[in-house]
mmCIF file of C-alpha atoms in Angstrom:
data_model
loop_
_atom_site.group_PDB
_atom_site.id
_atom_site.type_symbol
_atom_site.label_atom_id
_atom_site.label_comp_id
_atom_site.label_asym_id
_atom_site.label_seq_id
_atom_site.Cartn_x
_atom_site.Cartn_y
_atom_site.Cartn_z
ATOM 1 C CA UNK A 223 105.866 78.498 94.003
ATOM 2 C CA UNK A 224 106.309 81.134 96.698
ATOM 3 C CA UNK A 225 108.501 80.441 99.714
ATOM 4 C CA UNK A 226 106.714 81.428 102.977
ATOM 5 C CA UNK A 227 109.883 82.998 104.421
ATOM 6 C CA UNK A 228 110.132 85.226 101.347
ATOM 7 C CA UNK A 229 106.477 86.228 101.719
ATOM 8 C CA UNK A 230 106.970 87.116 105.395
ATOM 9 C CA UNK A 231 109.955 89.260 104.476
ATOM 10 C CA UNK A 232 107.956 90.916 101.696
ATOM 11 C CA UNK A 233 105.144 91.786 104.133
ATOM 12 C CA UNK A 234 107.601 93.198 106.667
ATOM 13 C CA UNK A 235 109.144 95.495 104.038
ATOM 14 C CA UNK A 236 105.710 96.473 102.681
ATOM 15 C CA UNK A 237 104.456 97.428 106.130
ATOM 16 C CA UNK A 238 107.528 99.378 107.252
ATOM 17 C CA UNK A 239 108.647 100.651 103.811
ATOM 18 C CA UNK A 240 112.160 100.071 105.078
ATOM 19 C CA UNK A 241 114.561 97.194 104.456
ATOM 20 C CA UNK A 242 116.418 98.171 107.645
ATOM 21 C CA UNK A 243 113.316 98.076 109.860
ATOM 22 C CA UNK A 244 112.135 94.851 108.223
ATOM 23 C CA UNK A 245 115.492 93.232 108.968
ATOM 24 C CA UNK A 246 115.293 94.365 112.598
ATOM 25 C CA UNK A 247 111.751 93.045 112.936
ATOM 26 C CA UNK A 248 112.601 89.646 111.463
ATOM 27 C CA UNK A 249 115.988 89.263 113.119
ATOM 28 C CA UNK A 250 117.722 89.009 109.742
ATOM 29 C CA UNK A 251 120.606 90.789 108.075
ATOM 30 C CA UNK A 252 119.590 93.506 105.643
ATOM 31 C CA UNK A 253 121.334 91.620 102.841
ATOM 32 C CA UNK A 254 119.114 88.603 103.574
ATOM 33 C CA UNK A 255 115.996 90.771 103.395
ATOM 34 C CA UNK A 256 117.113 92.110 100.015
ATOM 35 C CA UNK A 257 117.825 88.564 98.844
ATOM 36 C CA UNK A 258 114.361 87.342 99.892
ATOM 37 C CA UNK A 259 112.666 90.207 98.057
ATOM 38 C CA UNK A 260 114.792 89.639 94.965
ATOM 39 C CA UNK A 261 113.950 85.926 94.915
ATOM 40 C CA UNK A 262 110.245 86.657 95.296
ATOM 41 C CA UNK A 263 110.451 89.145 92.434
ATOM 42 C CA UNK A 264 112.247 86.489 90.367
ATOM 43 C CA UNK A 265 109.491 83.970 91.194
ATOM 44 C CA UNK A 266 106.714 86.389 90.179
ATOM 45 C CA UNK A 267 108.581 87.892 87.247
ATOM 46 C CA UNK A 268 107.460 91.320 88.487
ATOM 47 C CA UNK A 269 109.019 94.236 90.326
ATOM 48 C CA UNK A 270 107.305 94.507 93.719
ATOM 49 C CA UNK A 271 109.090 97.580 95.102
ATOM 50 C CA UNK A 272 110.264 100.828 93.567
ATOM 51 C CA UNK A 273 113.295 101.815 95.619
ATOM 52 C CA UNK A 274 116.177 104.260 95.612
ATOM 53 C CA UNK A 275 118.645 105.465 98.259
ATOM 54 C CA UNK A 276 115.958 107.536 100.008
ATOM 55 C CA UNK A 277 112.644 105.684 99.790
ATOM 56 C CA UNK A 278 110.860 102.379 99.283
ATOM 57 C CA UNK A 279 107.406 102.217 97.710
ATOM 58 C CA UNK A 280 105.175 99.368 96.583
ATOM 59 C CA UNK A 281 104.602 99.054 92.859
ATOM 60 C CA UNK A 282 101.154 98.213 91.486
ATOM 61 C CA UNK A 283 102.198 94.550 91.344
ATOM 62 C CA UNK A 284 103.491 94.840 94.917
ATOM 63 C CA UNK A 285 100.078 96.121 96.058
ATOM 64 C CA UNK A 286 98.480 93.094 94.405
ATOM 65 C CA UNK A 287 100.948 90.735 96.081
ATOM 66 C CA UNK A 288 99.959 92.041 99.534
ATOM 67 C CA UNK A 289 96.618 90.258 99.490
ATOM 68 C CA UNK A 290 98.043 87.068 97.983
ATOM 69 C CA UNK A 291 100.921 86.927 100.475
ATOM 70 C CA UNK A 292 98.617 87.390 103.442
ATOM 71 C CA UNK A 293 96.214 84.662 102.321
ATOM 72 C CA UNK A 294 99.007 82.201 101.462
ATOM 73 C CA UNK A 295 100.617 82.677 104.888
ATOM 74 C CA UNK A 296 97.278 82.393 106.694
ATOM 75 C CA UNK A 297 96.560 79.042 105.050
ATOM 76 C CA UNK A 298 100.147 77.913 105.688
ATOM 77 C CA UNK A 299 99.821 78.746 109.404
ATOM 78 C CA UNK A 300 96.390 77.088 109.629
ATOM 79 C CA UNK A 301 97.810 73.863 108.198
ATOM 80 C CA UNK A 302 100.819 73.974 110.531
ATOM 81 C CA UNK A 303 98.594 74.517 113.595
ATOM 82 C CA UNK A 304 96.238 71.701 112.525
ATOM 83 C CA UNK A 305 98.928 69.088 112.041
ATOM 84 C CA UNK A 306 101.039 70.009 115.065
ATOM 85 C CA UNK A 307 97.932 69.900 117.238
ATOM 86 C CA UNK A 308 98.860 73.016 119.220
ATOM 87 C CA UNK A 309 95.913 74.743 120.886
ATOM 88 C CA UNK A 310 96.279 78.032 122.696
ATOM 89 C CA UNK A 311 94.212 78.674 125.817
ATOM 90 C CA UNK A 312 93.818 81.348 128.442
ATOM 91 C CA UNK A 313 92.973 85.036 128.699
ATOM 92 C CA UNK A 314 94.620 87.627 126.447
ATOM 93 C CA UNK A 315 94.261 91.298 127.345
ATOM 94 C CA UNK A 316 94.811 93.261 124.136
ATOM 95 C CA UNK A 317 94.836 97.038 123.836
ATOM 96 C CA UNK A 318 94.324 98.867 120.534
ATOM 97 C CA UNK A 319 94.646 102.578 119.848
ATOM 98 C CA UNK A 320 91.582 104.660 118.954
ATOM 99 C CA UNK A 321 93.182 105.118 115.521
ATOM 100 C CA UNK A 322 92.165 101.580 114.547
ATOM 101 C CA UNK A 323 88.470 101.878 115.437
ATOM 102 C CA UNK A 324 87.487 102.661 111.843
ATOM 103 C CA UNK A 325 89.945 100.308 110.122
ATOM 104 C CA UNK A 326 89.635 96.608 109.371
ATOM 105 C CA UNK A 327 91.315 95.498 112.581
ATOM 106 C CA UNK A 328 88.083 93.635 113.522
ATOM 107 C CA UNK A 329 88.697 91.291 110.565
ATOM 108 C CA UNK A 330 92.118 90.354 111.980
ATOM 109 C CA UNK A 331 90.637 89.811 115.447
ATOM 110 C CA UNK A 332 87.807 87.712 113.994
ATOM 111 C CA UNK A 333 90.336 85.514 112.190
ATOM 112 C CA UNK A 334 92.333 85.121 115.397
ATOM 113 C CA UNK A 335 89.231 84.088 117.358
ATOM 114 C CA UNK A 336 88.384 81.544 114.668
ATOM 115 C CA UNK A 337 91.882 80.066 114.774
ATOM 116 C CA UNK A 338 92.129 80.102 118.578
ATOM 117 C CA UNK A 339 88.589 79.615 119.966
ATOM 118 C CA UNK A 340 89.871 78.678 123.429
ATOM 119 C CA UNK A 341 91.597 82.034 123.931
ATOM 120 C CA UNK A 342 89.458 84.499 125.890
ATOM 121 C CA UNK A 343 90.280 87.774 124.097
ATOM 122 C CA UNK A 344 89.612 90.981 126.048
ATOM 123 C CA UNK A 345 89.856 94.160 123.936
ATOM 124 C CA UNK A 346 90.584 97.602 125.364
ATOM 125 C CA UNK A 347 90.300 100.615 123.027
ATOM 126 C CA UNK A 348 92.031 103.682 124.415
ATOM 127 C CA UNK A 349 94.436 106.506 123.641
ATOM 128 C CA UNK A 350 97.942 105.317 122.791
ATOM 129 C CA UNK A 351 99.460 107.040 125.819
ATOM 130 C CA UNK A 352 96.940 105.443 128.169
ATOM 131 C CA UNK A 353 97.537 101.995 126.643
ATOM 132 C CA UNK A 354 101.292 102.254 127.214
ATOM 133 C CA UNK A 355 100.604 103.197 130.848
ATOM 134 C CA UNK A 356 98.278 100.201 131.341
ATOM 135 C CA UNK A 357 100.828 97.881 129.735
ATOM 136 C CA UNK A 358 103.552 99.129 132.096
ATOM 137 C CA UNK A 359 101.184 98.559 135.040
ATOM 138 C CA UNK A 360 100.654 94.929 134.002
ATOM 139 C CA UNK A 361 96.989 95.463 133.078
ATOM 140 C CA UNK A 362 97.485 94.480 129.407
ATOM 141 C CA UNK A 363 99.463 91.724 127.676
ATOM 142 C CA UNK A 364 99.821 93.238 124.189
ATOM 143 C CA UNK A 365 99.294 96.734 122.774
ATOM 144 C CA UNK A 366 98.915 98.069 119.233
ATOM 145 C CA UNK A 367 99.443 101.816 119.404
ATOM 146 C CA UNK A 368 101.466 104.850 118.403
ATOM 147 C CA UNK A 369 104.993 105.113 119.752
ATOM 148 C CA UNK A 370 106.481 108.257 121.224
ATOM 149 C CA UNK A 371 109.543 109.466 119.227
ATOM 150 C CA UNK A 372 111.903 108.907 122.163
ATOM 151 C CA UNK A 373 110.590 105.384 122.903
ATOM 152 C CA UNK A 374 112.630 102.582 121.240
ATOM 153 C CA UNK A 375 110.307 99.776 122.344
ATOM 154 C CA UNK A 376 107.909 97.931 120.094
ATOM 155 C CA UNK A 377 107.787 96.012 116.842
ATOM 156 C CA UNK A 378 106.912 98.364 113.937
ATOM 157 C CA UNK A 379 103.670 97.572 112.115
ATOM 158 C CA UNK A 380 103.853 100.586 109.866
ATOM 159 C CA UNK A 381 105.026 104.184 109.750
ATOM 160 C CA UNK A 382 103.127 107.179 108.396
ATOM 161 C CA UNK A 383 103.099 110.965 108.472
ATOM 162 C CA UNK A 384 100.955 113.036 110.790
ATOM 163 C CA UNK A 385 99.052 115.768 108.958
ATOM 164 C CA UNK A 386 96.561 118.499 109.780
ATOM 165 C CA UNK A 387 92.987 117.734 108.716
ATOM 166 C CA UNK A 388 89.658 119.537 108.878
ATOM 167 C CA UNK A 389 86.447 120.230 107.008
ATOM 168 C CA UNK A 390 86.949 121.203 103.362
ATOM 169 C CA UNK A 391 85.131 124.506 103.883
ATOM 170 C CA UNK A 392 87.305 125.469 106.871
ATOM 171 C CA UNK A 393 89.526 128.510 106.338
ATOM 172 C CA UNK A 394 92.251 129.444 108.824
ATOM 173 C CA UNK A 395 93.404 133.021 109.304
ATOM 174 C CA UNK A 396 97.176 133.245 109.718
ATOM 175 C CA UNK A 397 96.914 136.084 112.265
ATOM 176 C CA UNK A 398 94.405 134.240 114.475
ATOM 177 C CA UNK A 399 95.059 131.399 116.969
ATOM 178 C CA UNK A 400 94.729 127.944 115.434
ATOM 179 C CA UNK A 401 91.484 126.275 116.608
ATOM 180 C CA UNK A 402 92.505 122.803 117.815
ATOM 181 C CA UNK A 403 90.510 119.600 118.172
ATOM 182 C CA UNK A 404 92.498 117.257 120.415
ATOM 183 C CA UNK A 405 92.482 114.176 122.589
ATOM 184 C CA UNK A 406 92.984 114.781 126.335
ATOM 185 C CA UNK A 407 96.410 114.041 127.864
ATOM 186 C CA UNK A 408 98.359 111.765 127.493
ATOM 187 C CA UNK A 409 97.410 111.732 123.784
ATOM 188 C CA UNK A 410 100.517 111.380 121.600
ATOM 189 C CA UNK A 411 99.082 113.315 118.628
ATOM 190 C CA UNK A 412 97.950 116.066 121.015
ATOM 191 C CA UNK A 413 101.495 116.453 122.328
ATOM 192 C CA UNK A 414 102.966 116.462 118.806
ATOM 193 C CA UNK A 415 100.502 119.119 117.617
ATOM 194 C CA UNK A 416 101.145 121.457 120.558
ATOM 195 C CA UNK A 417 104.928 121.019 120.343
ATOM 196 C CA UNK A 418 104.925 121.793 116.603
ATOM 197 C CA UNK A 419 102.857 124.961 117.063
ATOM 198 C CA UNK A 420 105.036 126.100 119.984
ATOM 199 C CA UNK A 421 108.195 125.636 117.876
ATOM 200 C CA UNK A 422 106.642 127.680 115.086
ATOM 201 C CA UNK A 423 105.583 130.382 117.531
ATOM 202 C CA UNK A 424 101.986 130.055 116.353
ATOM 203 C CA UNK A 425 99.210 130.852 118.798
ATOM 204 C CA UNK A 426 96.516 128.235 119.344
ATOM 205 C CA UNK A 427 93.355 127.575 121.321
ATOM 206 C CA UNK A 428 91.580 124.314 122.090
ATOM 207 C CA UNK A 429 88.003 124.310 120.807
ATOM 208 C CA UNK A 430 87.184 120.634 121.435
ATOM 209 C CA UNK A 431 88.563 117.869 123.646
ATOM 210 C CA UNK A 432 87.281 114.313 123.429
ATOM 211 C CA UNK A 433 88.597 110.887 124.379
ATOM 212 C CA UNK A 434 86.608 109.423 121.490
ATOM 213 C CA UNK A 435 87.839 109.484 117.906
ATOM 214 C CA UNK A 436 84.242 109.726 116.710
ATOM 215 C CA UNK A 437 83.786 112.809 118.903
ATOM 216 C CA UNK A 438 86.858 114.477 117.374
ATOM 217 C CA UNK A 439 85.704 113.616 113.848
ATOM 218 C CA UNK A 440 82.242 115.063 114.522
ATOM 219 C CA UNK A 441 83.767 118.329 115.744
ATOM 220 C CA UNK A 442 86.077 118.514 112.723
ATOM 221 C CA UNK A 443 83.245 117.809 110.281
ATOM 222 C CA UNK A 444 81.292 120.627 111.932
ATOM 223 C CA UNK A 445 84.134 122.985 110.993
ATOM 224 C CA UNK A 446 85.117 123.801 114.572
ATOM 225 C CA UNK A 447 88.838 123.491 113.906
ATOM 226 C CA UNK A 448 91.734 121.276 112.829
ATOM 227 C CA UNK A 449 93.186 118.070 114.254
ATOM 228 C CA UNK A 450 96.443 116.147 113.838
ATOM 229 C CA UNK A 451 95.824 112.767 112.275
ATOM 230 C CA UNK A 452 97.587 109.958 110.457
ATOM 231 C CA UNK A 453 97.744 110.646 106.698
ATOM 232 C CA UNK A 454 96.741 107.114 105.718
ATOM 233 C CA UNK A 455 93.652 107.077 107.956
ATOM 234 C CA UNK A 456 91.914 110.379 107.121
ATOM 235 C CA UNK A 457 88.190 109.848 107.854
ATOM 236 C CA UNK A 458 85.538 110.461 105.167
ATOM 237 C CA UNK A 459 84.273 114.027 105.108
ATOM 238 C CA UNK A 460 87.616 115.503 106.163
ATOM 239 C CA UNK A 461 90.578 116.665 104.084
ATOM 240 C CA UNK A 462 94.223 117.499 104.564
ATOM 241 C CA UNK A 463 94.698 121.218 105.239
ATOM 242 C CA UNK A 464 96.414 123.081 102.369
ATOM 243 C CA UNK A 465 99.888 124.589 102.655
ATOM 244 C CA UNK A 466 98.443 128.110 102.543
ATOM 245 C CA UNK A 467 97.099 127.490 106.070
ATOM 246 C CA UNK A 468 100.713 127.854 107.225
ATOM 247 C CA UNK A 469 100.557 125.013 109.730
ATOM 248 C CA UNK A 470 103.840 123.399 110.853
ATOM 249 C CA UNK A 471 105.040 119.944 109.810
ATOM 250 C CA UNK A 472 104.176 117.229 112.333
ATOM 251 C CA UNK A 473 106.664 114.550 111.257
ATOM 252 C CA UNK A 474 106.219 110.797 111.125
ATOM 253 C CA UNK A 475 104.574 108.475 113.606
ATOM 254 C CA UNK A 476 105.249 104.776 114.174
ATOM 255 C CA UNK A 477 102.523 102.270 114.984
ATOM 256 C CA UNK A 478 104.000 99.400 116.969
ATOM 257 C CA UNK A 479 103.154 96.201 118.808
ATOM 258 C CA UNK A 480 104.462 96.118 122.373
ATOM 259 C CA UNK A 481 104.405 93.057 124.617
ATOM 260 C CA UNK A 482 104.071 93.298 128.366
ATOM 261 C CA UNK A 483 107.365 93.104 130.251
ATOM 262 C CA UNK A 484 106.004 90.512 132.672
ATOM 263 C CA UNK A 485 105.928 86.936 131.460
ATOM 264 C CA UNK A 486 102.347 85.656 131.820
ATOM 265 C CA UNK A 487 100.305 82.649 130.746
ATOM 266 C CA UNK A 488 99.073 84.772 127.840
ATOM 267 C CA UNK A 489 102.489 84.953 126.148
ATOM 268 C CA UNK A 490 101.704 82.262 123.559
ATOM 269 C CA UNK A 491 98.386 83.890 122.674
ATOM 270 C CA UNK A 492 100.004 87.346 122.546
ATOM 271 C CA UNK A 493 102.698 86.031 120.185
ATOM 272 C CA UNK A 494 100.036 84.464 117.937
ATOM 273 C CA UNK A 495 97.938 87.640 117.785
ATOM 274 C CA UNK A 496 101.045 89.762 117.114
ATOM 275 C CA UNK A 497 101.947 87.447 114.220
ATOM 276 C CA UNK A 498 98.406 87.738 112.816
ATOM 277 C CA UNK A 499 98.529 91.548 112.987
ATOM 278 C CA UNK A 500 101.953 91.686 111.326
ATOM 279 C CA UNK A 501 100.814 89.284 108.584
ATOM 280 C CA UNK A 502 97.647 91.276 107.901
ATOM 281 C CA UNK A 503 99.002 94.730 108.692
ATOM 282 C CA UNK A 504 98.033 96.236 105.346
ATOM 283 C CA UNK A 505 94.372 95.856 106.327
ATOM 284 C CA UNK A 506 94.979 98.421 109.082
ATOM 285 C CA UNK A 507 95.284 101.042 106.324
ATOM 286 C CA UNK A 508 91.801 100.253 105.003
ATOM 287 C CA UNK A 509 88.330 101.156 106.160
#
């Protein structure tokens, strides 16, 4: 009933919330992406996206289709791998940003290990900036991390806004320096937070530095200060800071998959894991 190519296009649009980015990811023309979505909507008899000239959002039926599309494609790929007899082997060095520690990324990795038991998967969890450095040095084969605004590399998994978060009881005084909870350099959110405050001319002071997301969350829950964080991944016990706090806008951030520049024996495994992450990308929004 549902054409796999249409489902893949649907997932790409759902994850990027952009027909243009989905077309770039899939190597298709934007008109083809629109046609695939329209045909899938015709097949379901439901509208899957609410869209205008400025934005694309999933409808309630579109949210429901996410889970169905992922499962249909997973089974489709399992059948294809079984009957073609392809078996991936070797060592795959995969780096994932700290942002995904509390999401359902482990489910995607578990599924990959089940499908490719002969791949030796090595996971490195680090700051996005550090992961990009290790990838450039040839120490990793594939990275899932934030992308710096000036960096065009990477295949978009999804885009979200950065927001200021803190404990609900925390109150900021406009005439006092902003108490910051930050990753150490080369943290991408750290750089964005400091740049935004500098542009606003707002004074700040660092009250906590930690290379661990759990350490930052603990400090924020204790009411020590505020931290920049992805809107869709706000941890329990923390809230978005209200407008009356007067904090500057932080803009959007892209989460991308980046392959190593050097061709290694792990390329096939890296391609397979990248495909699994893109197919199940909506689970990265869930805890």
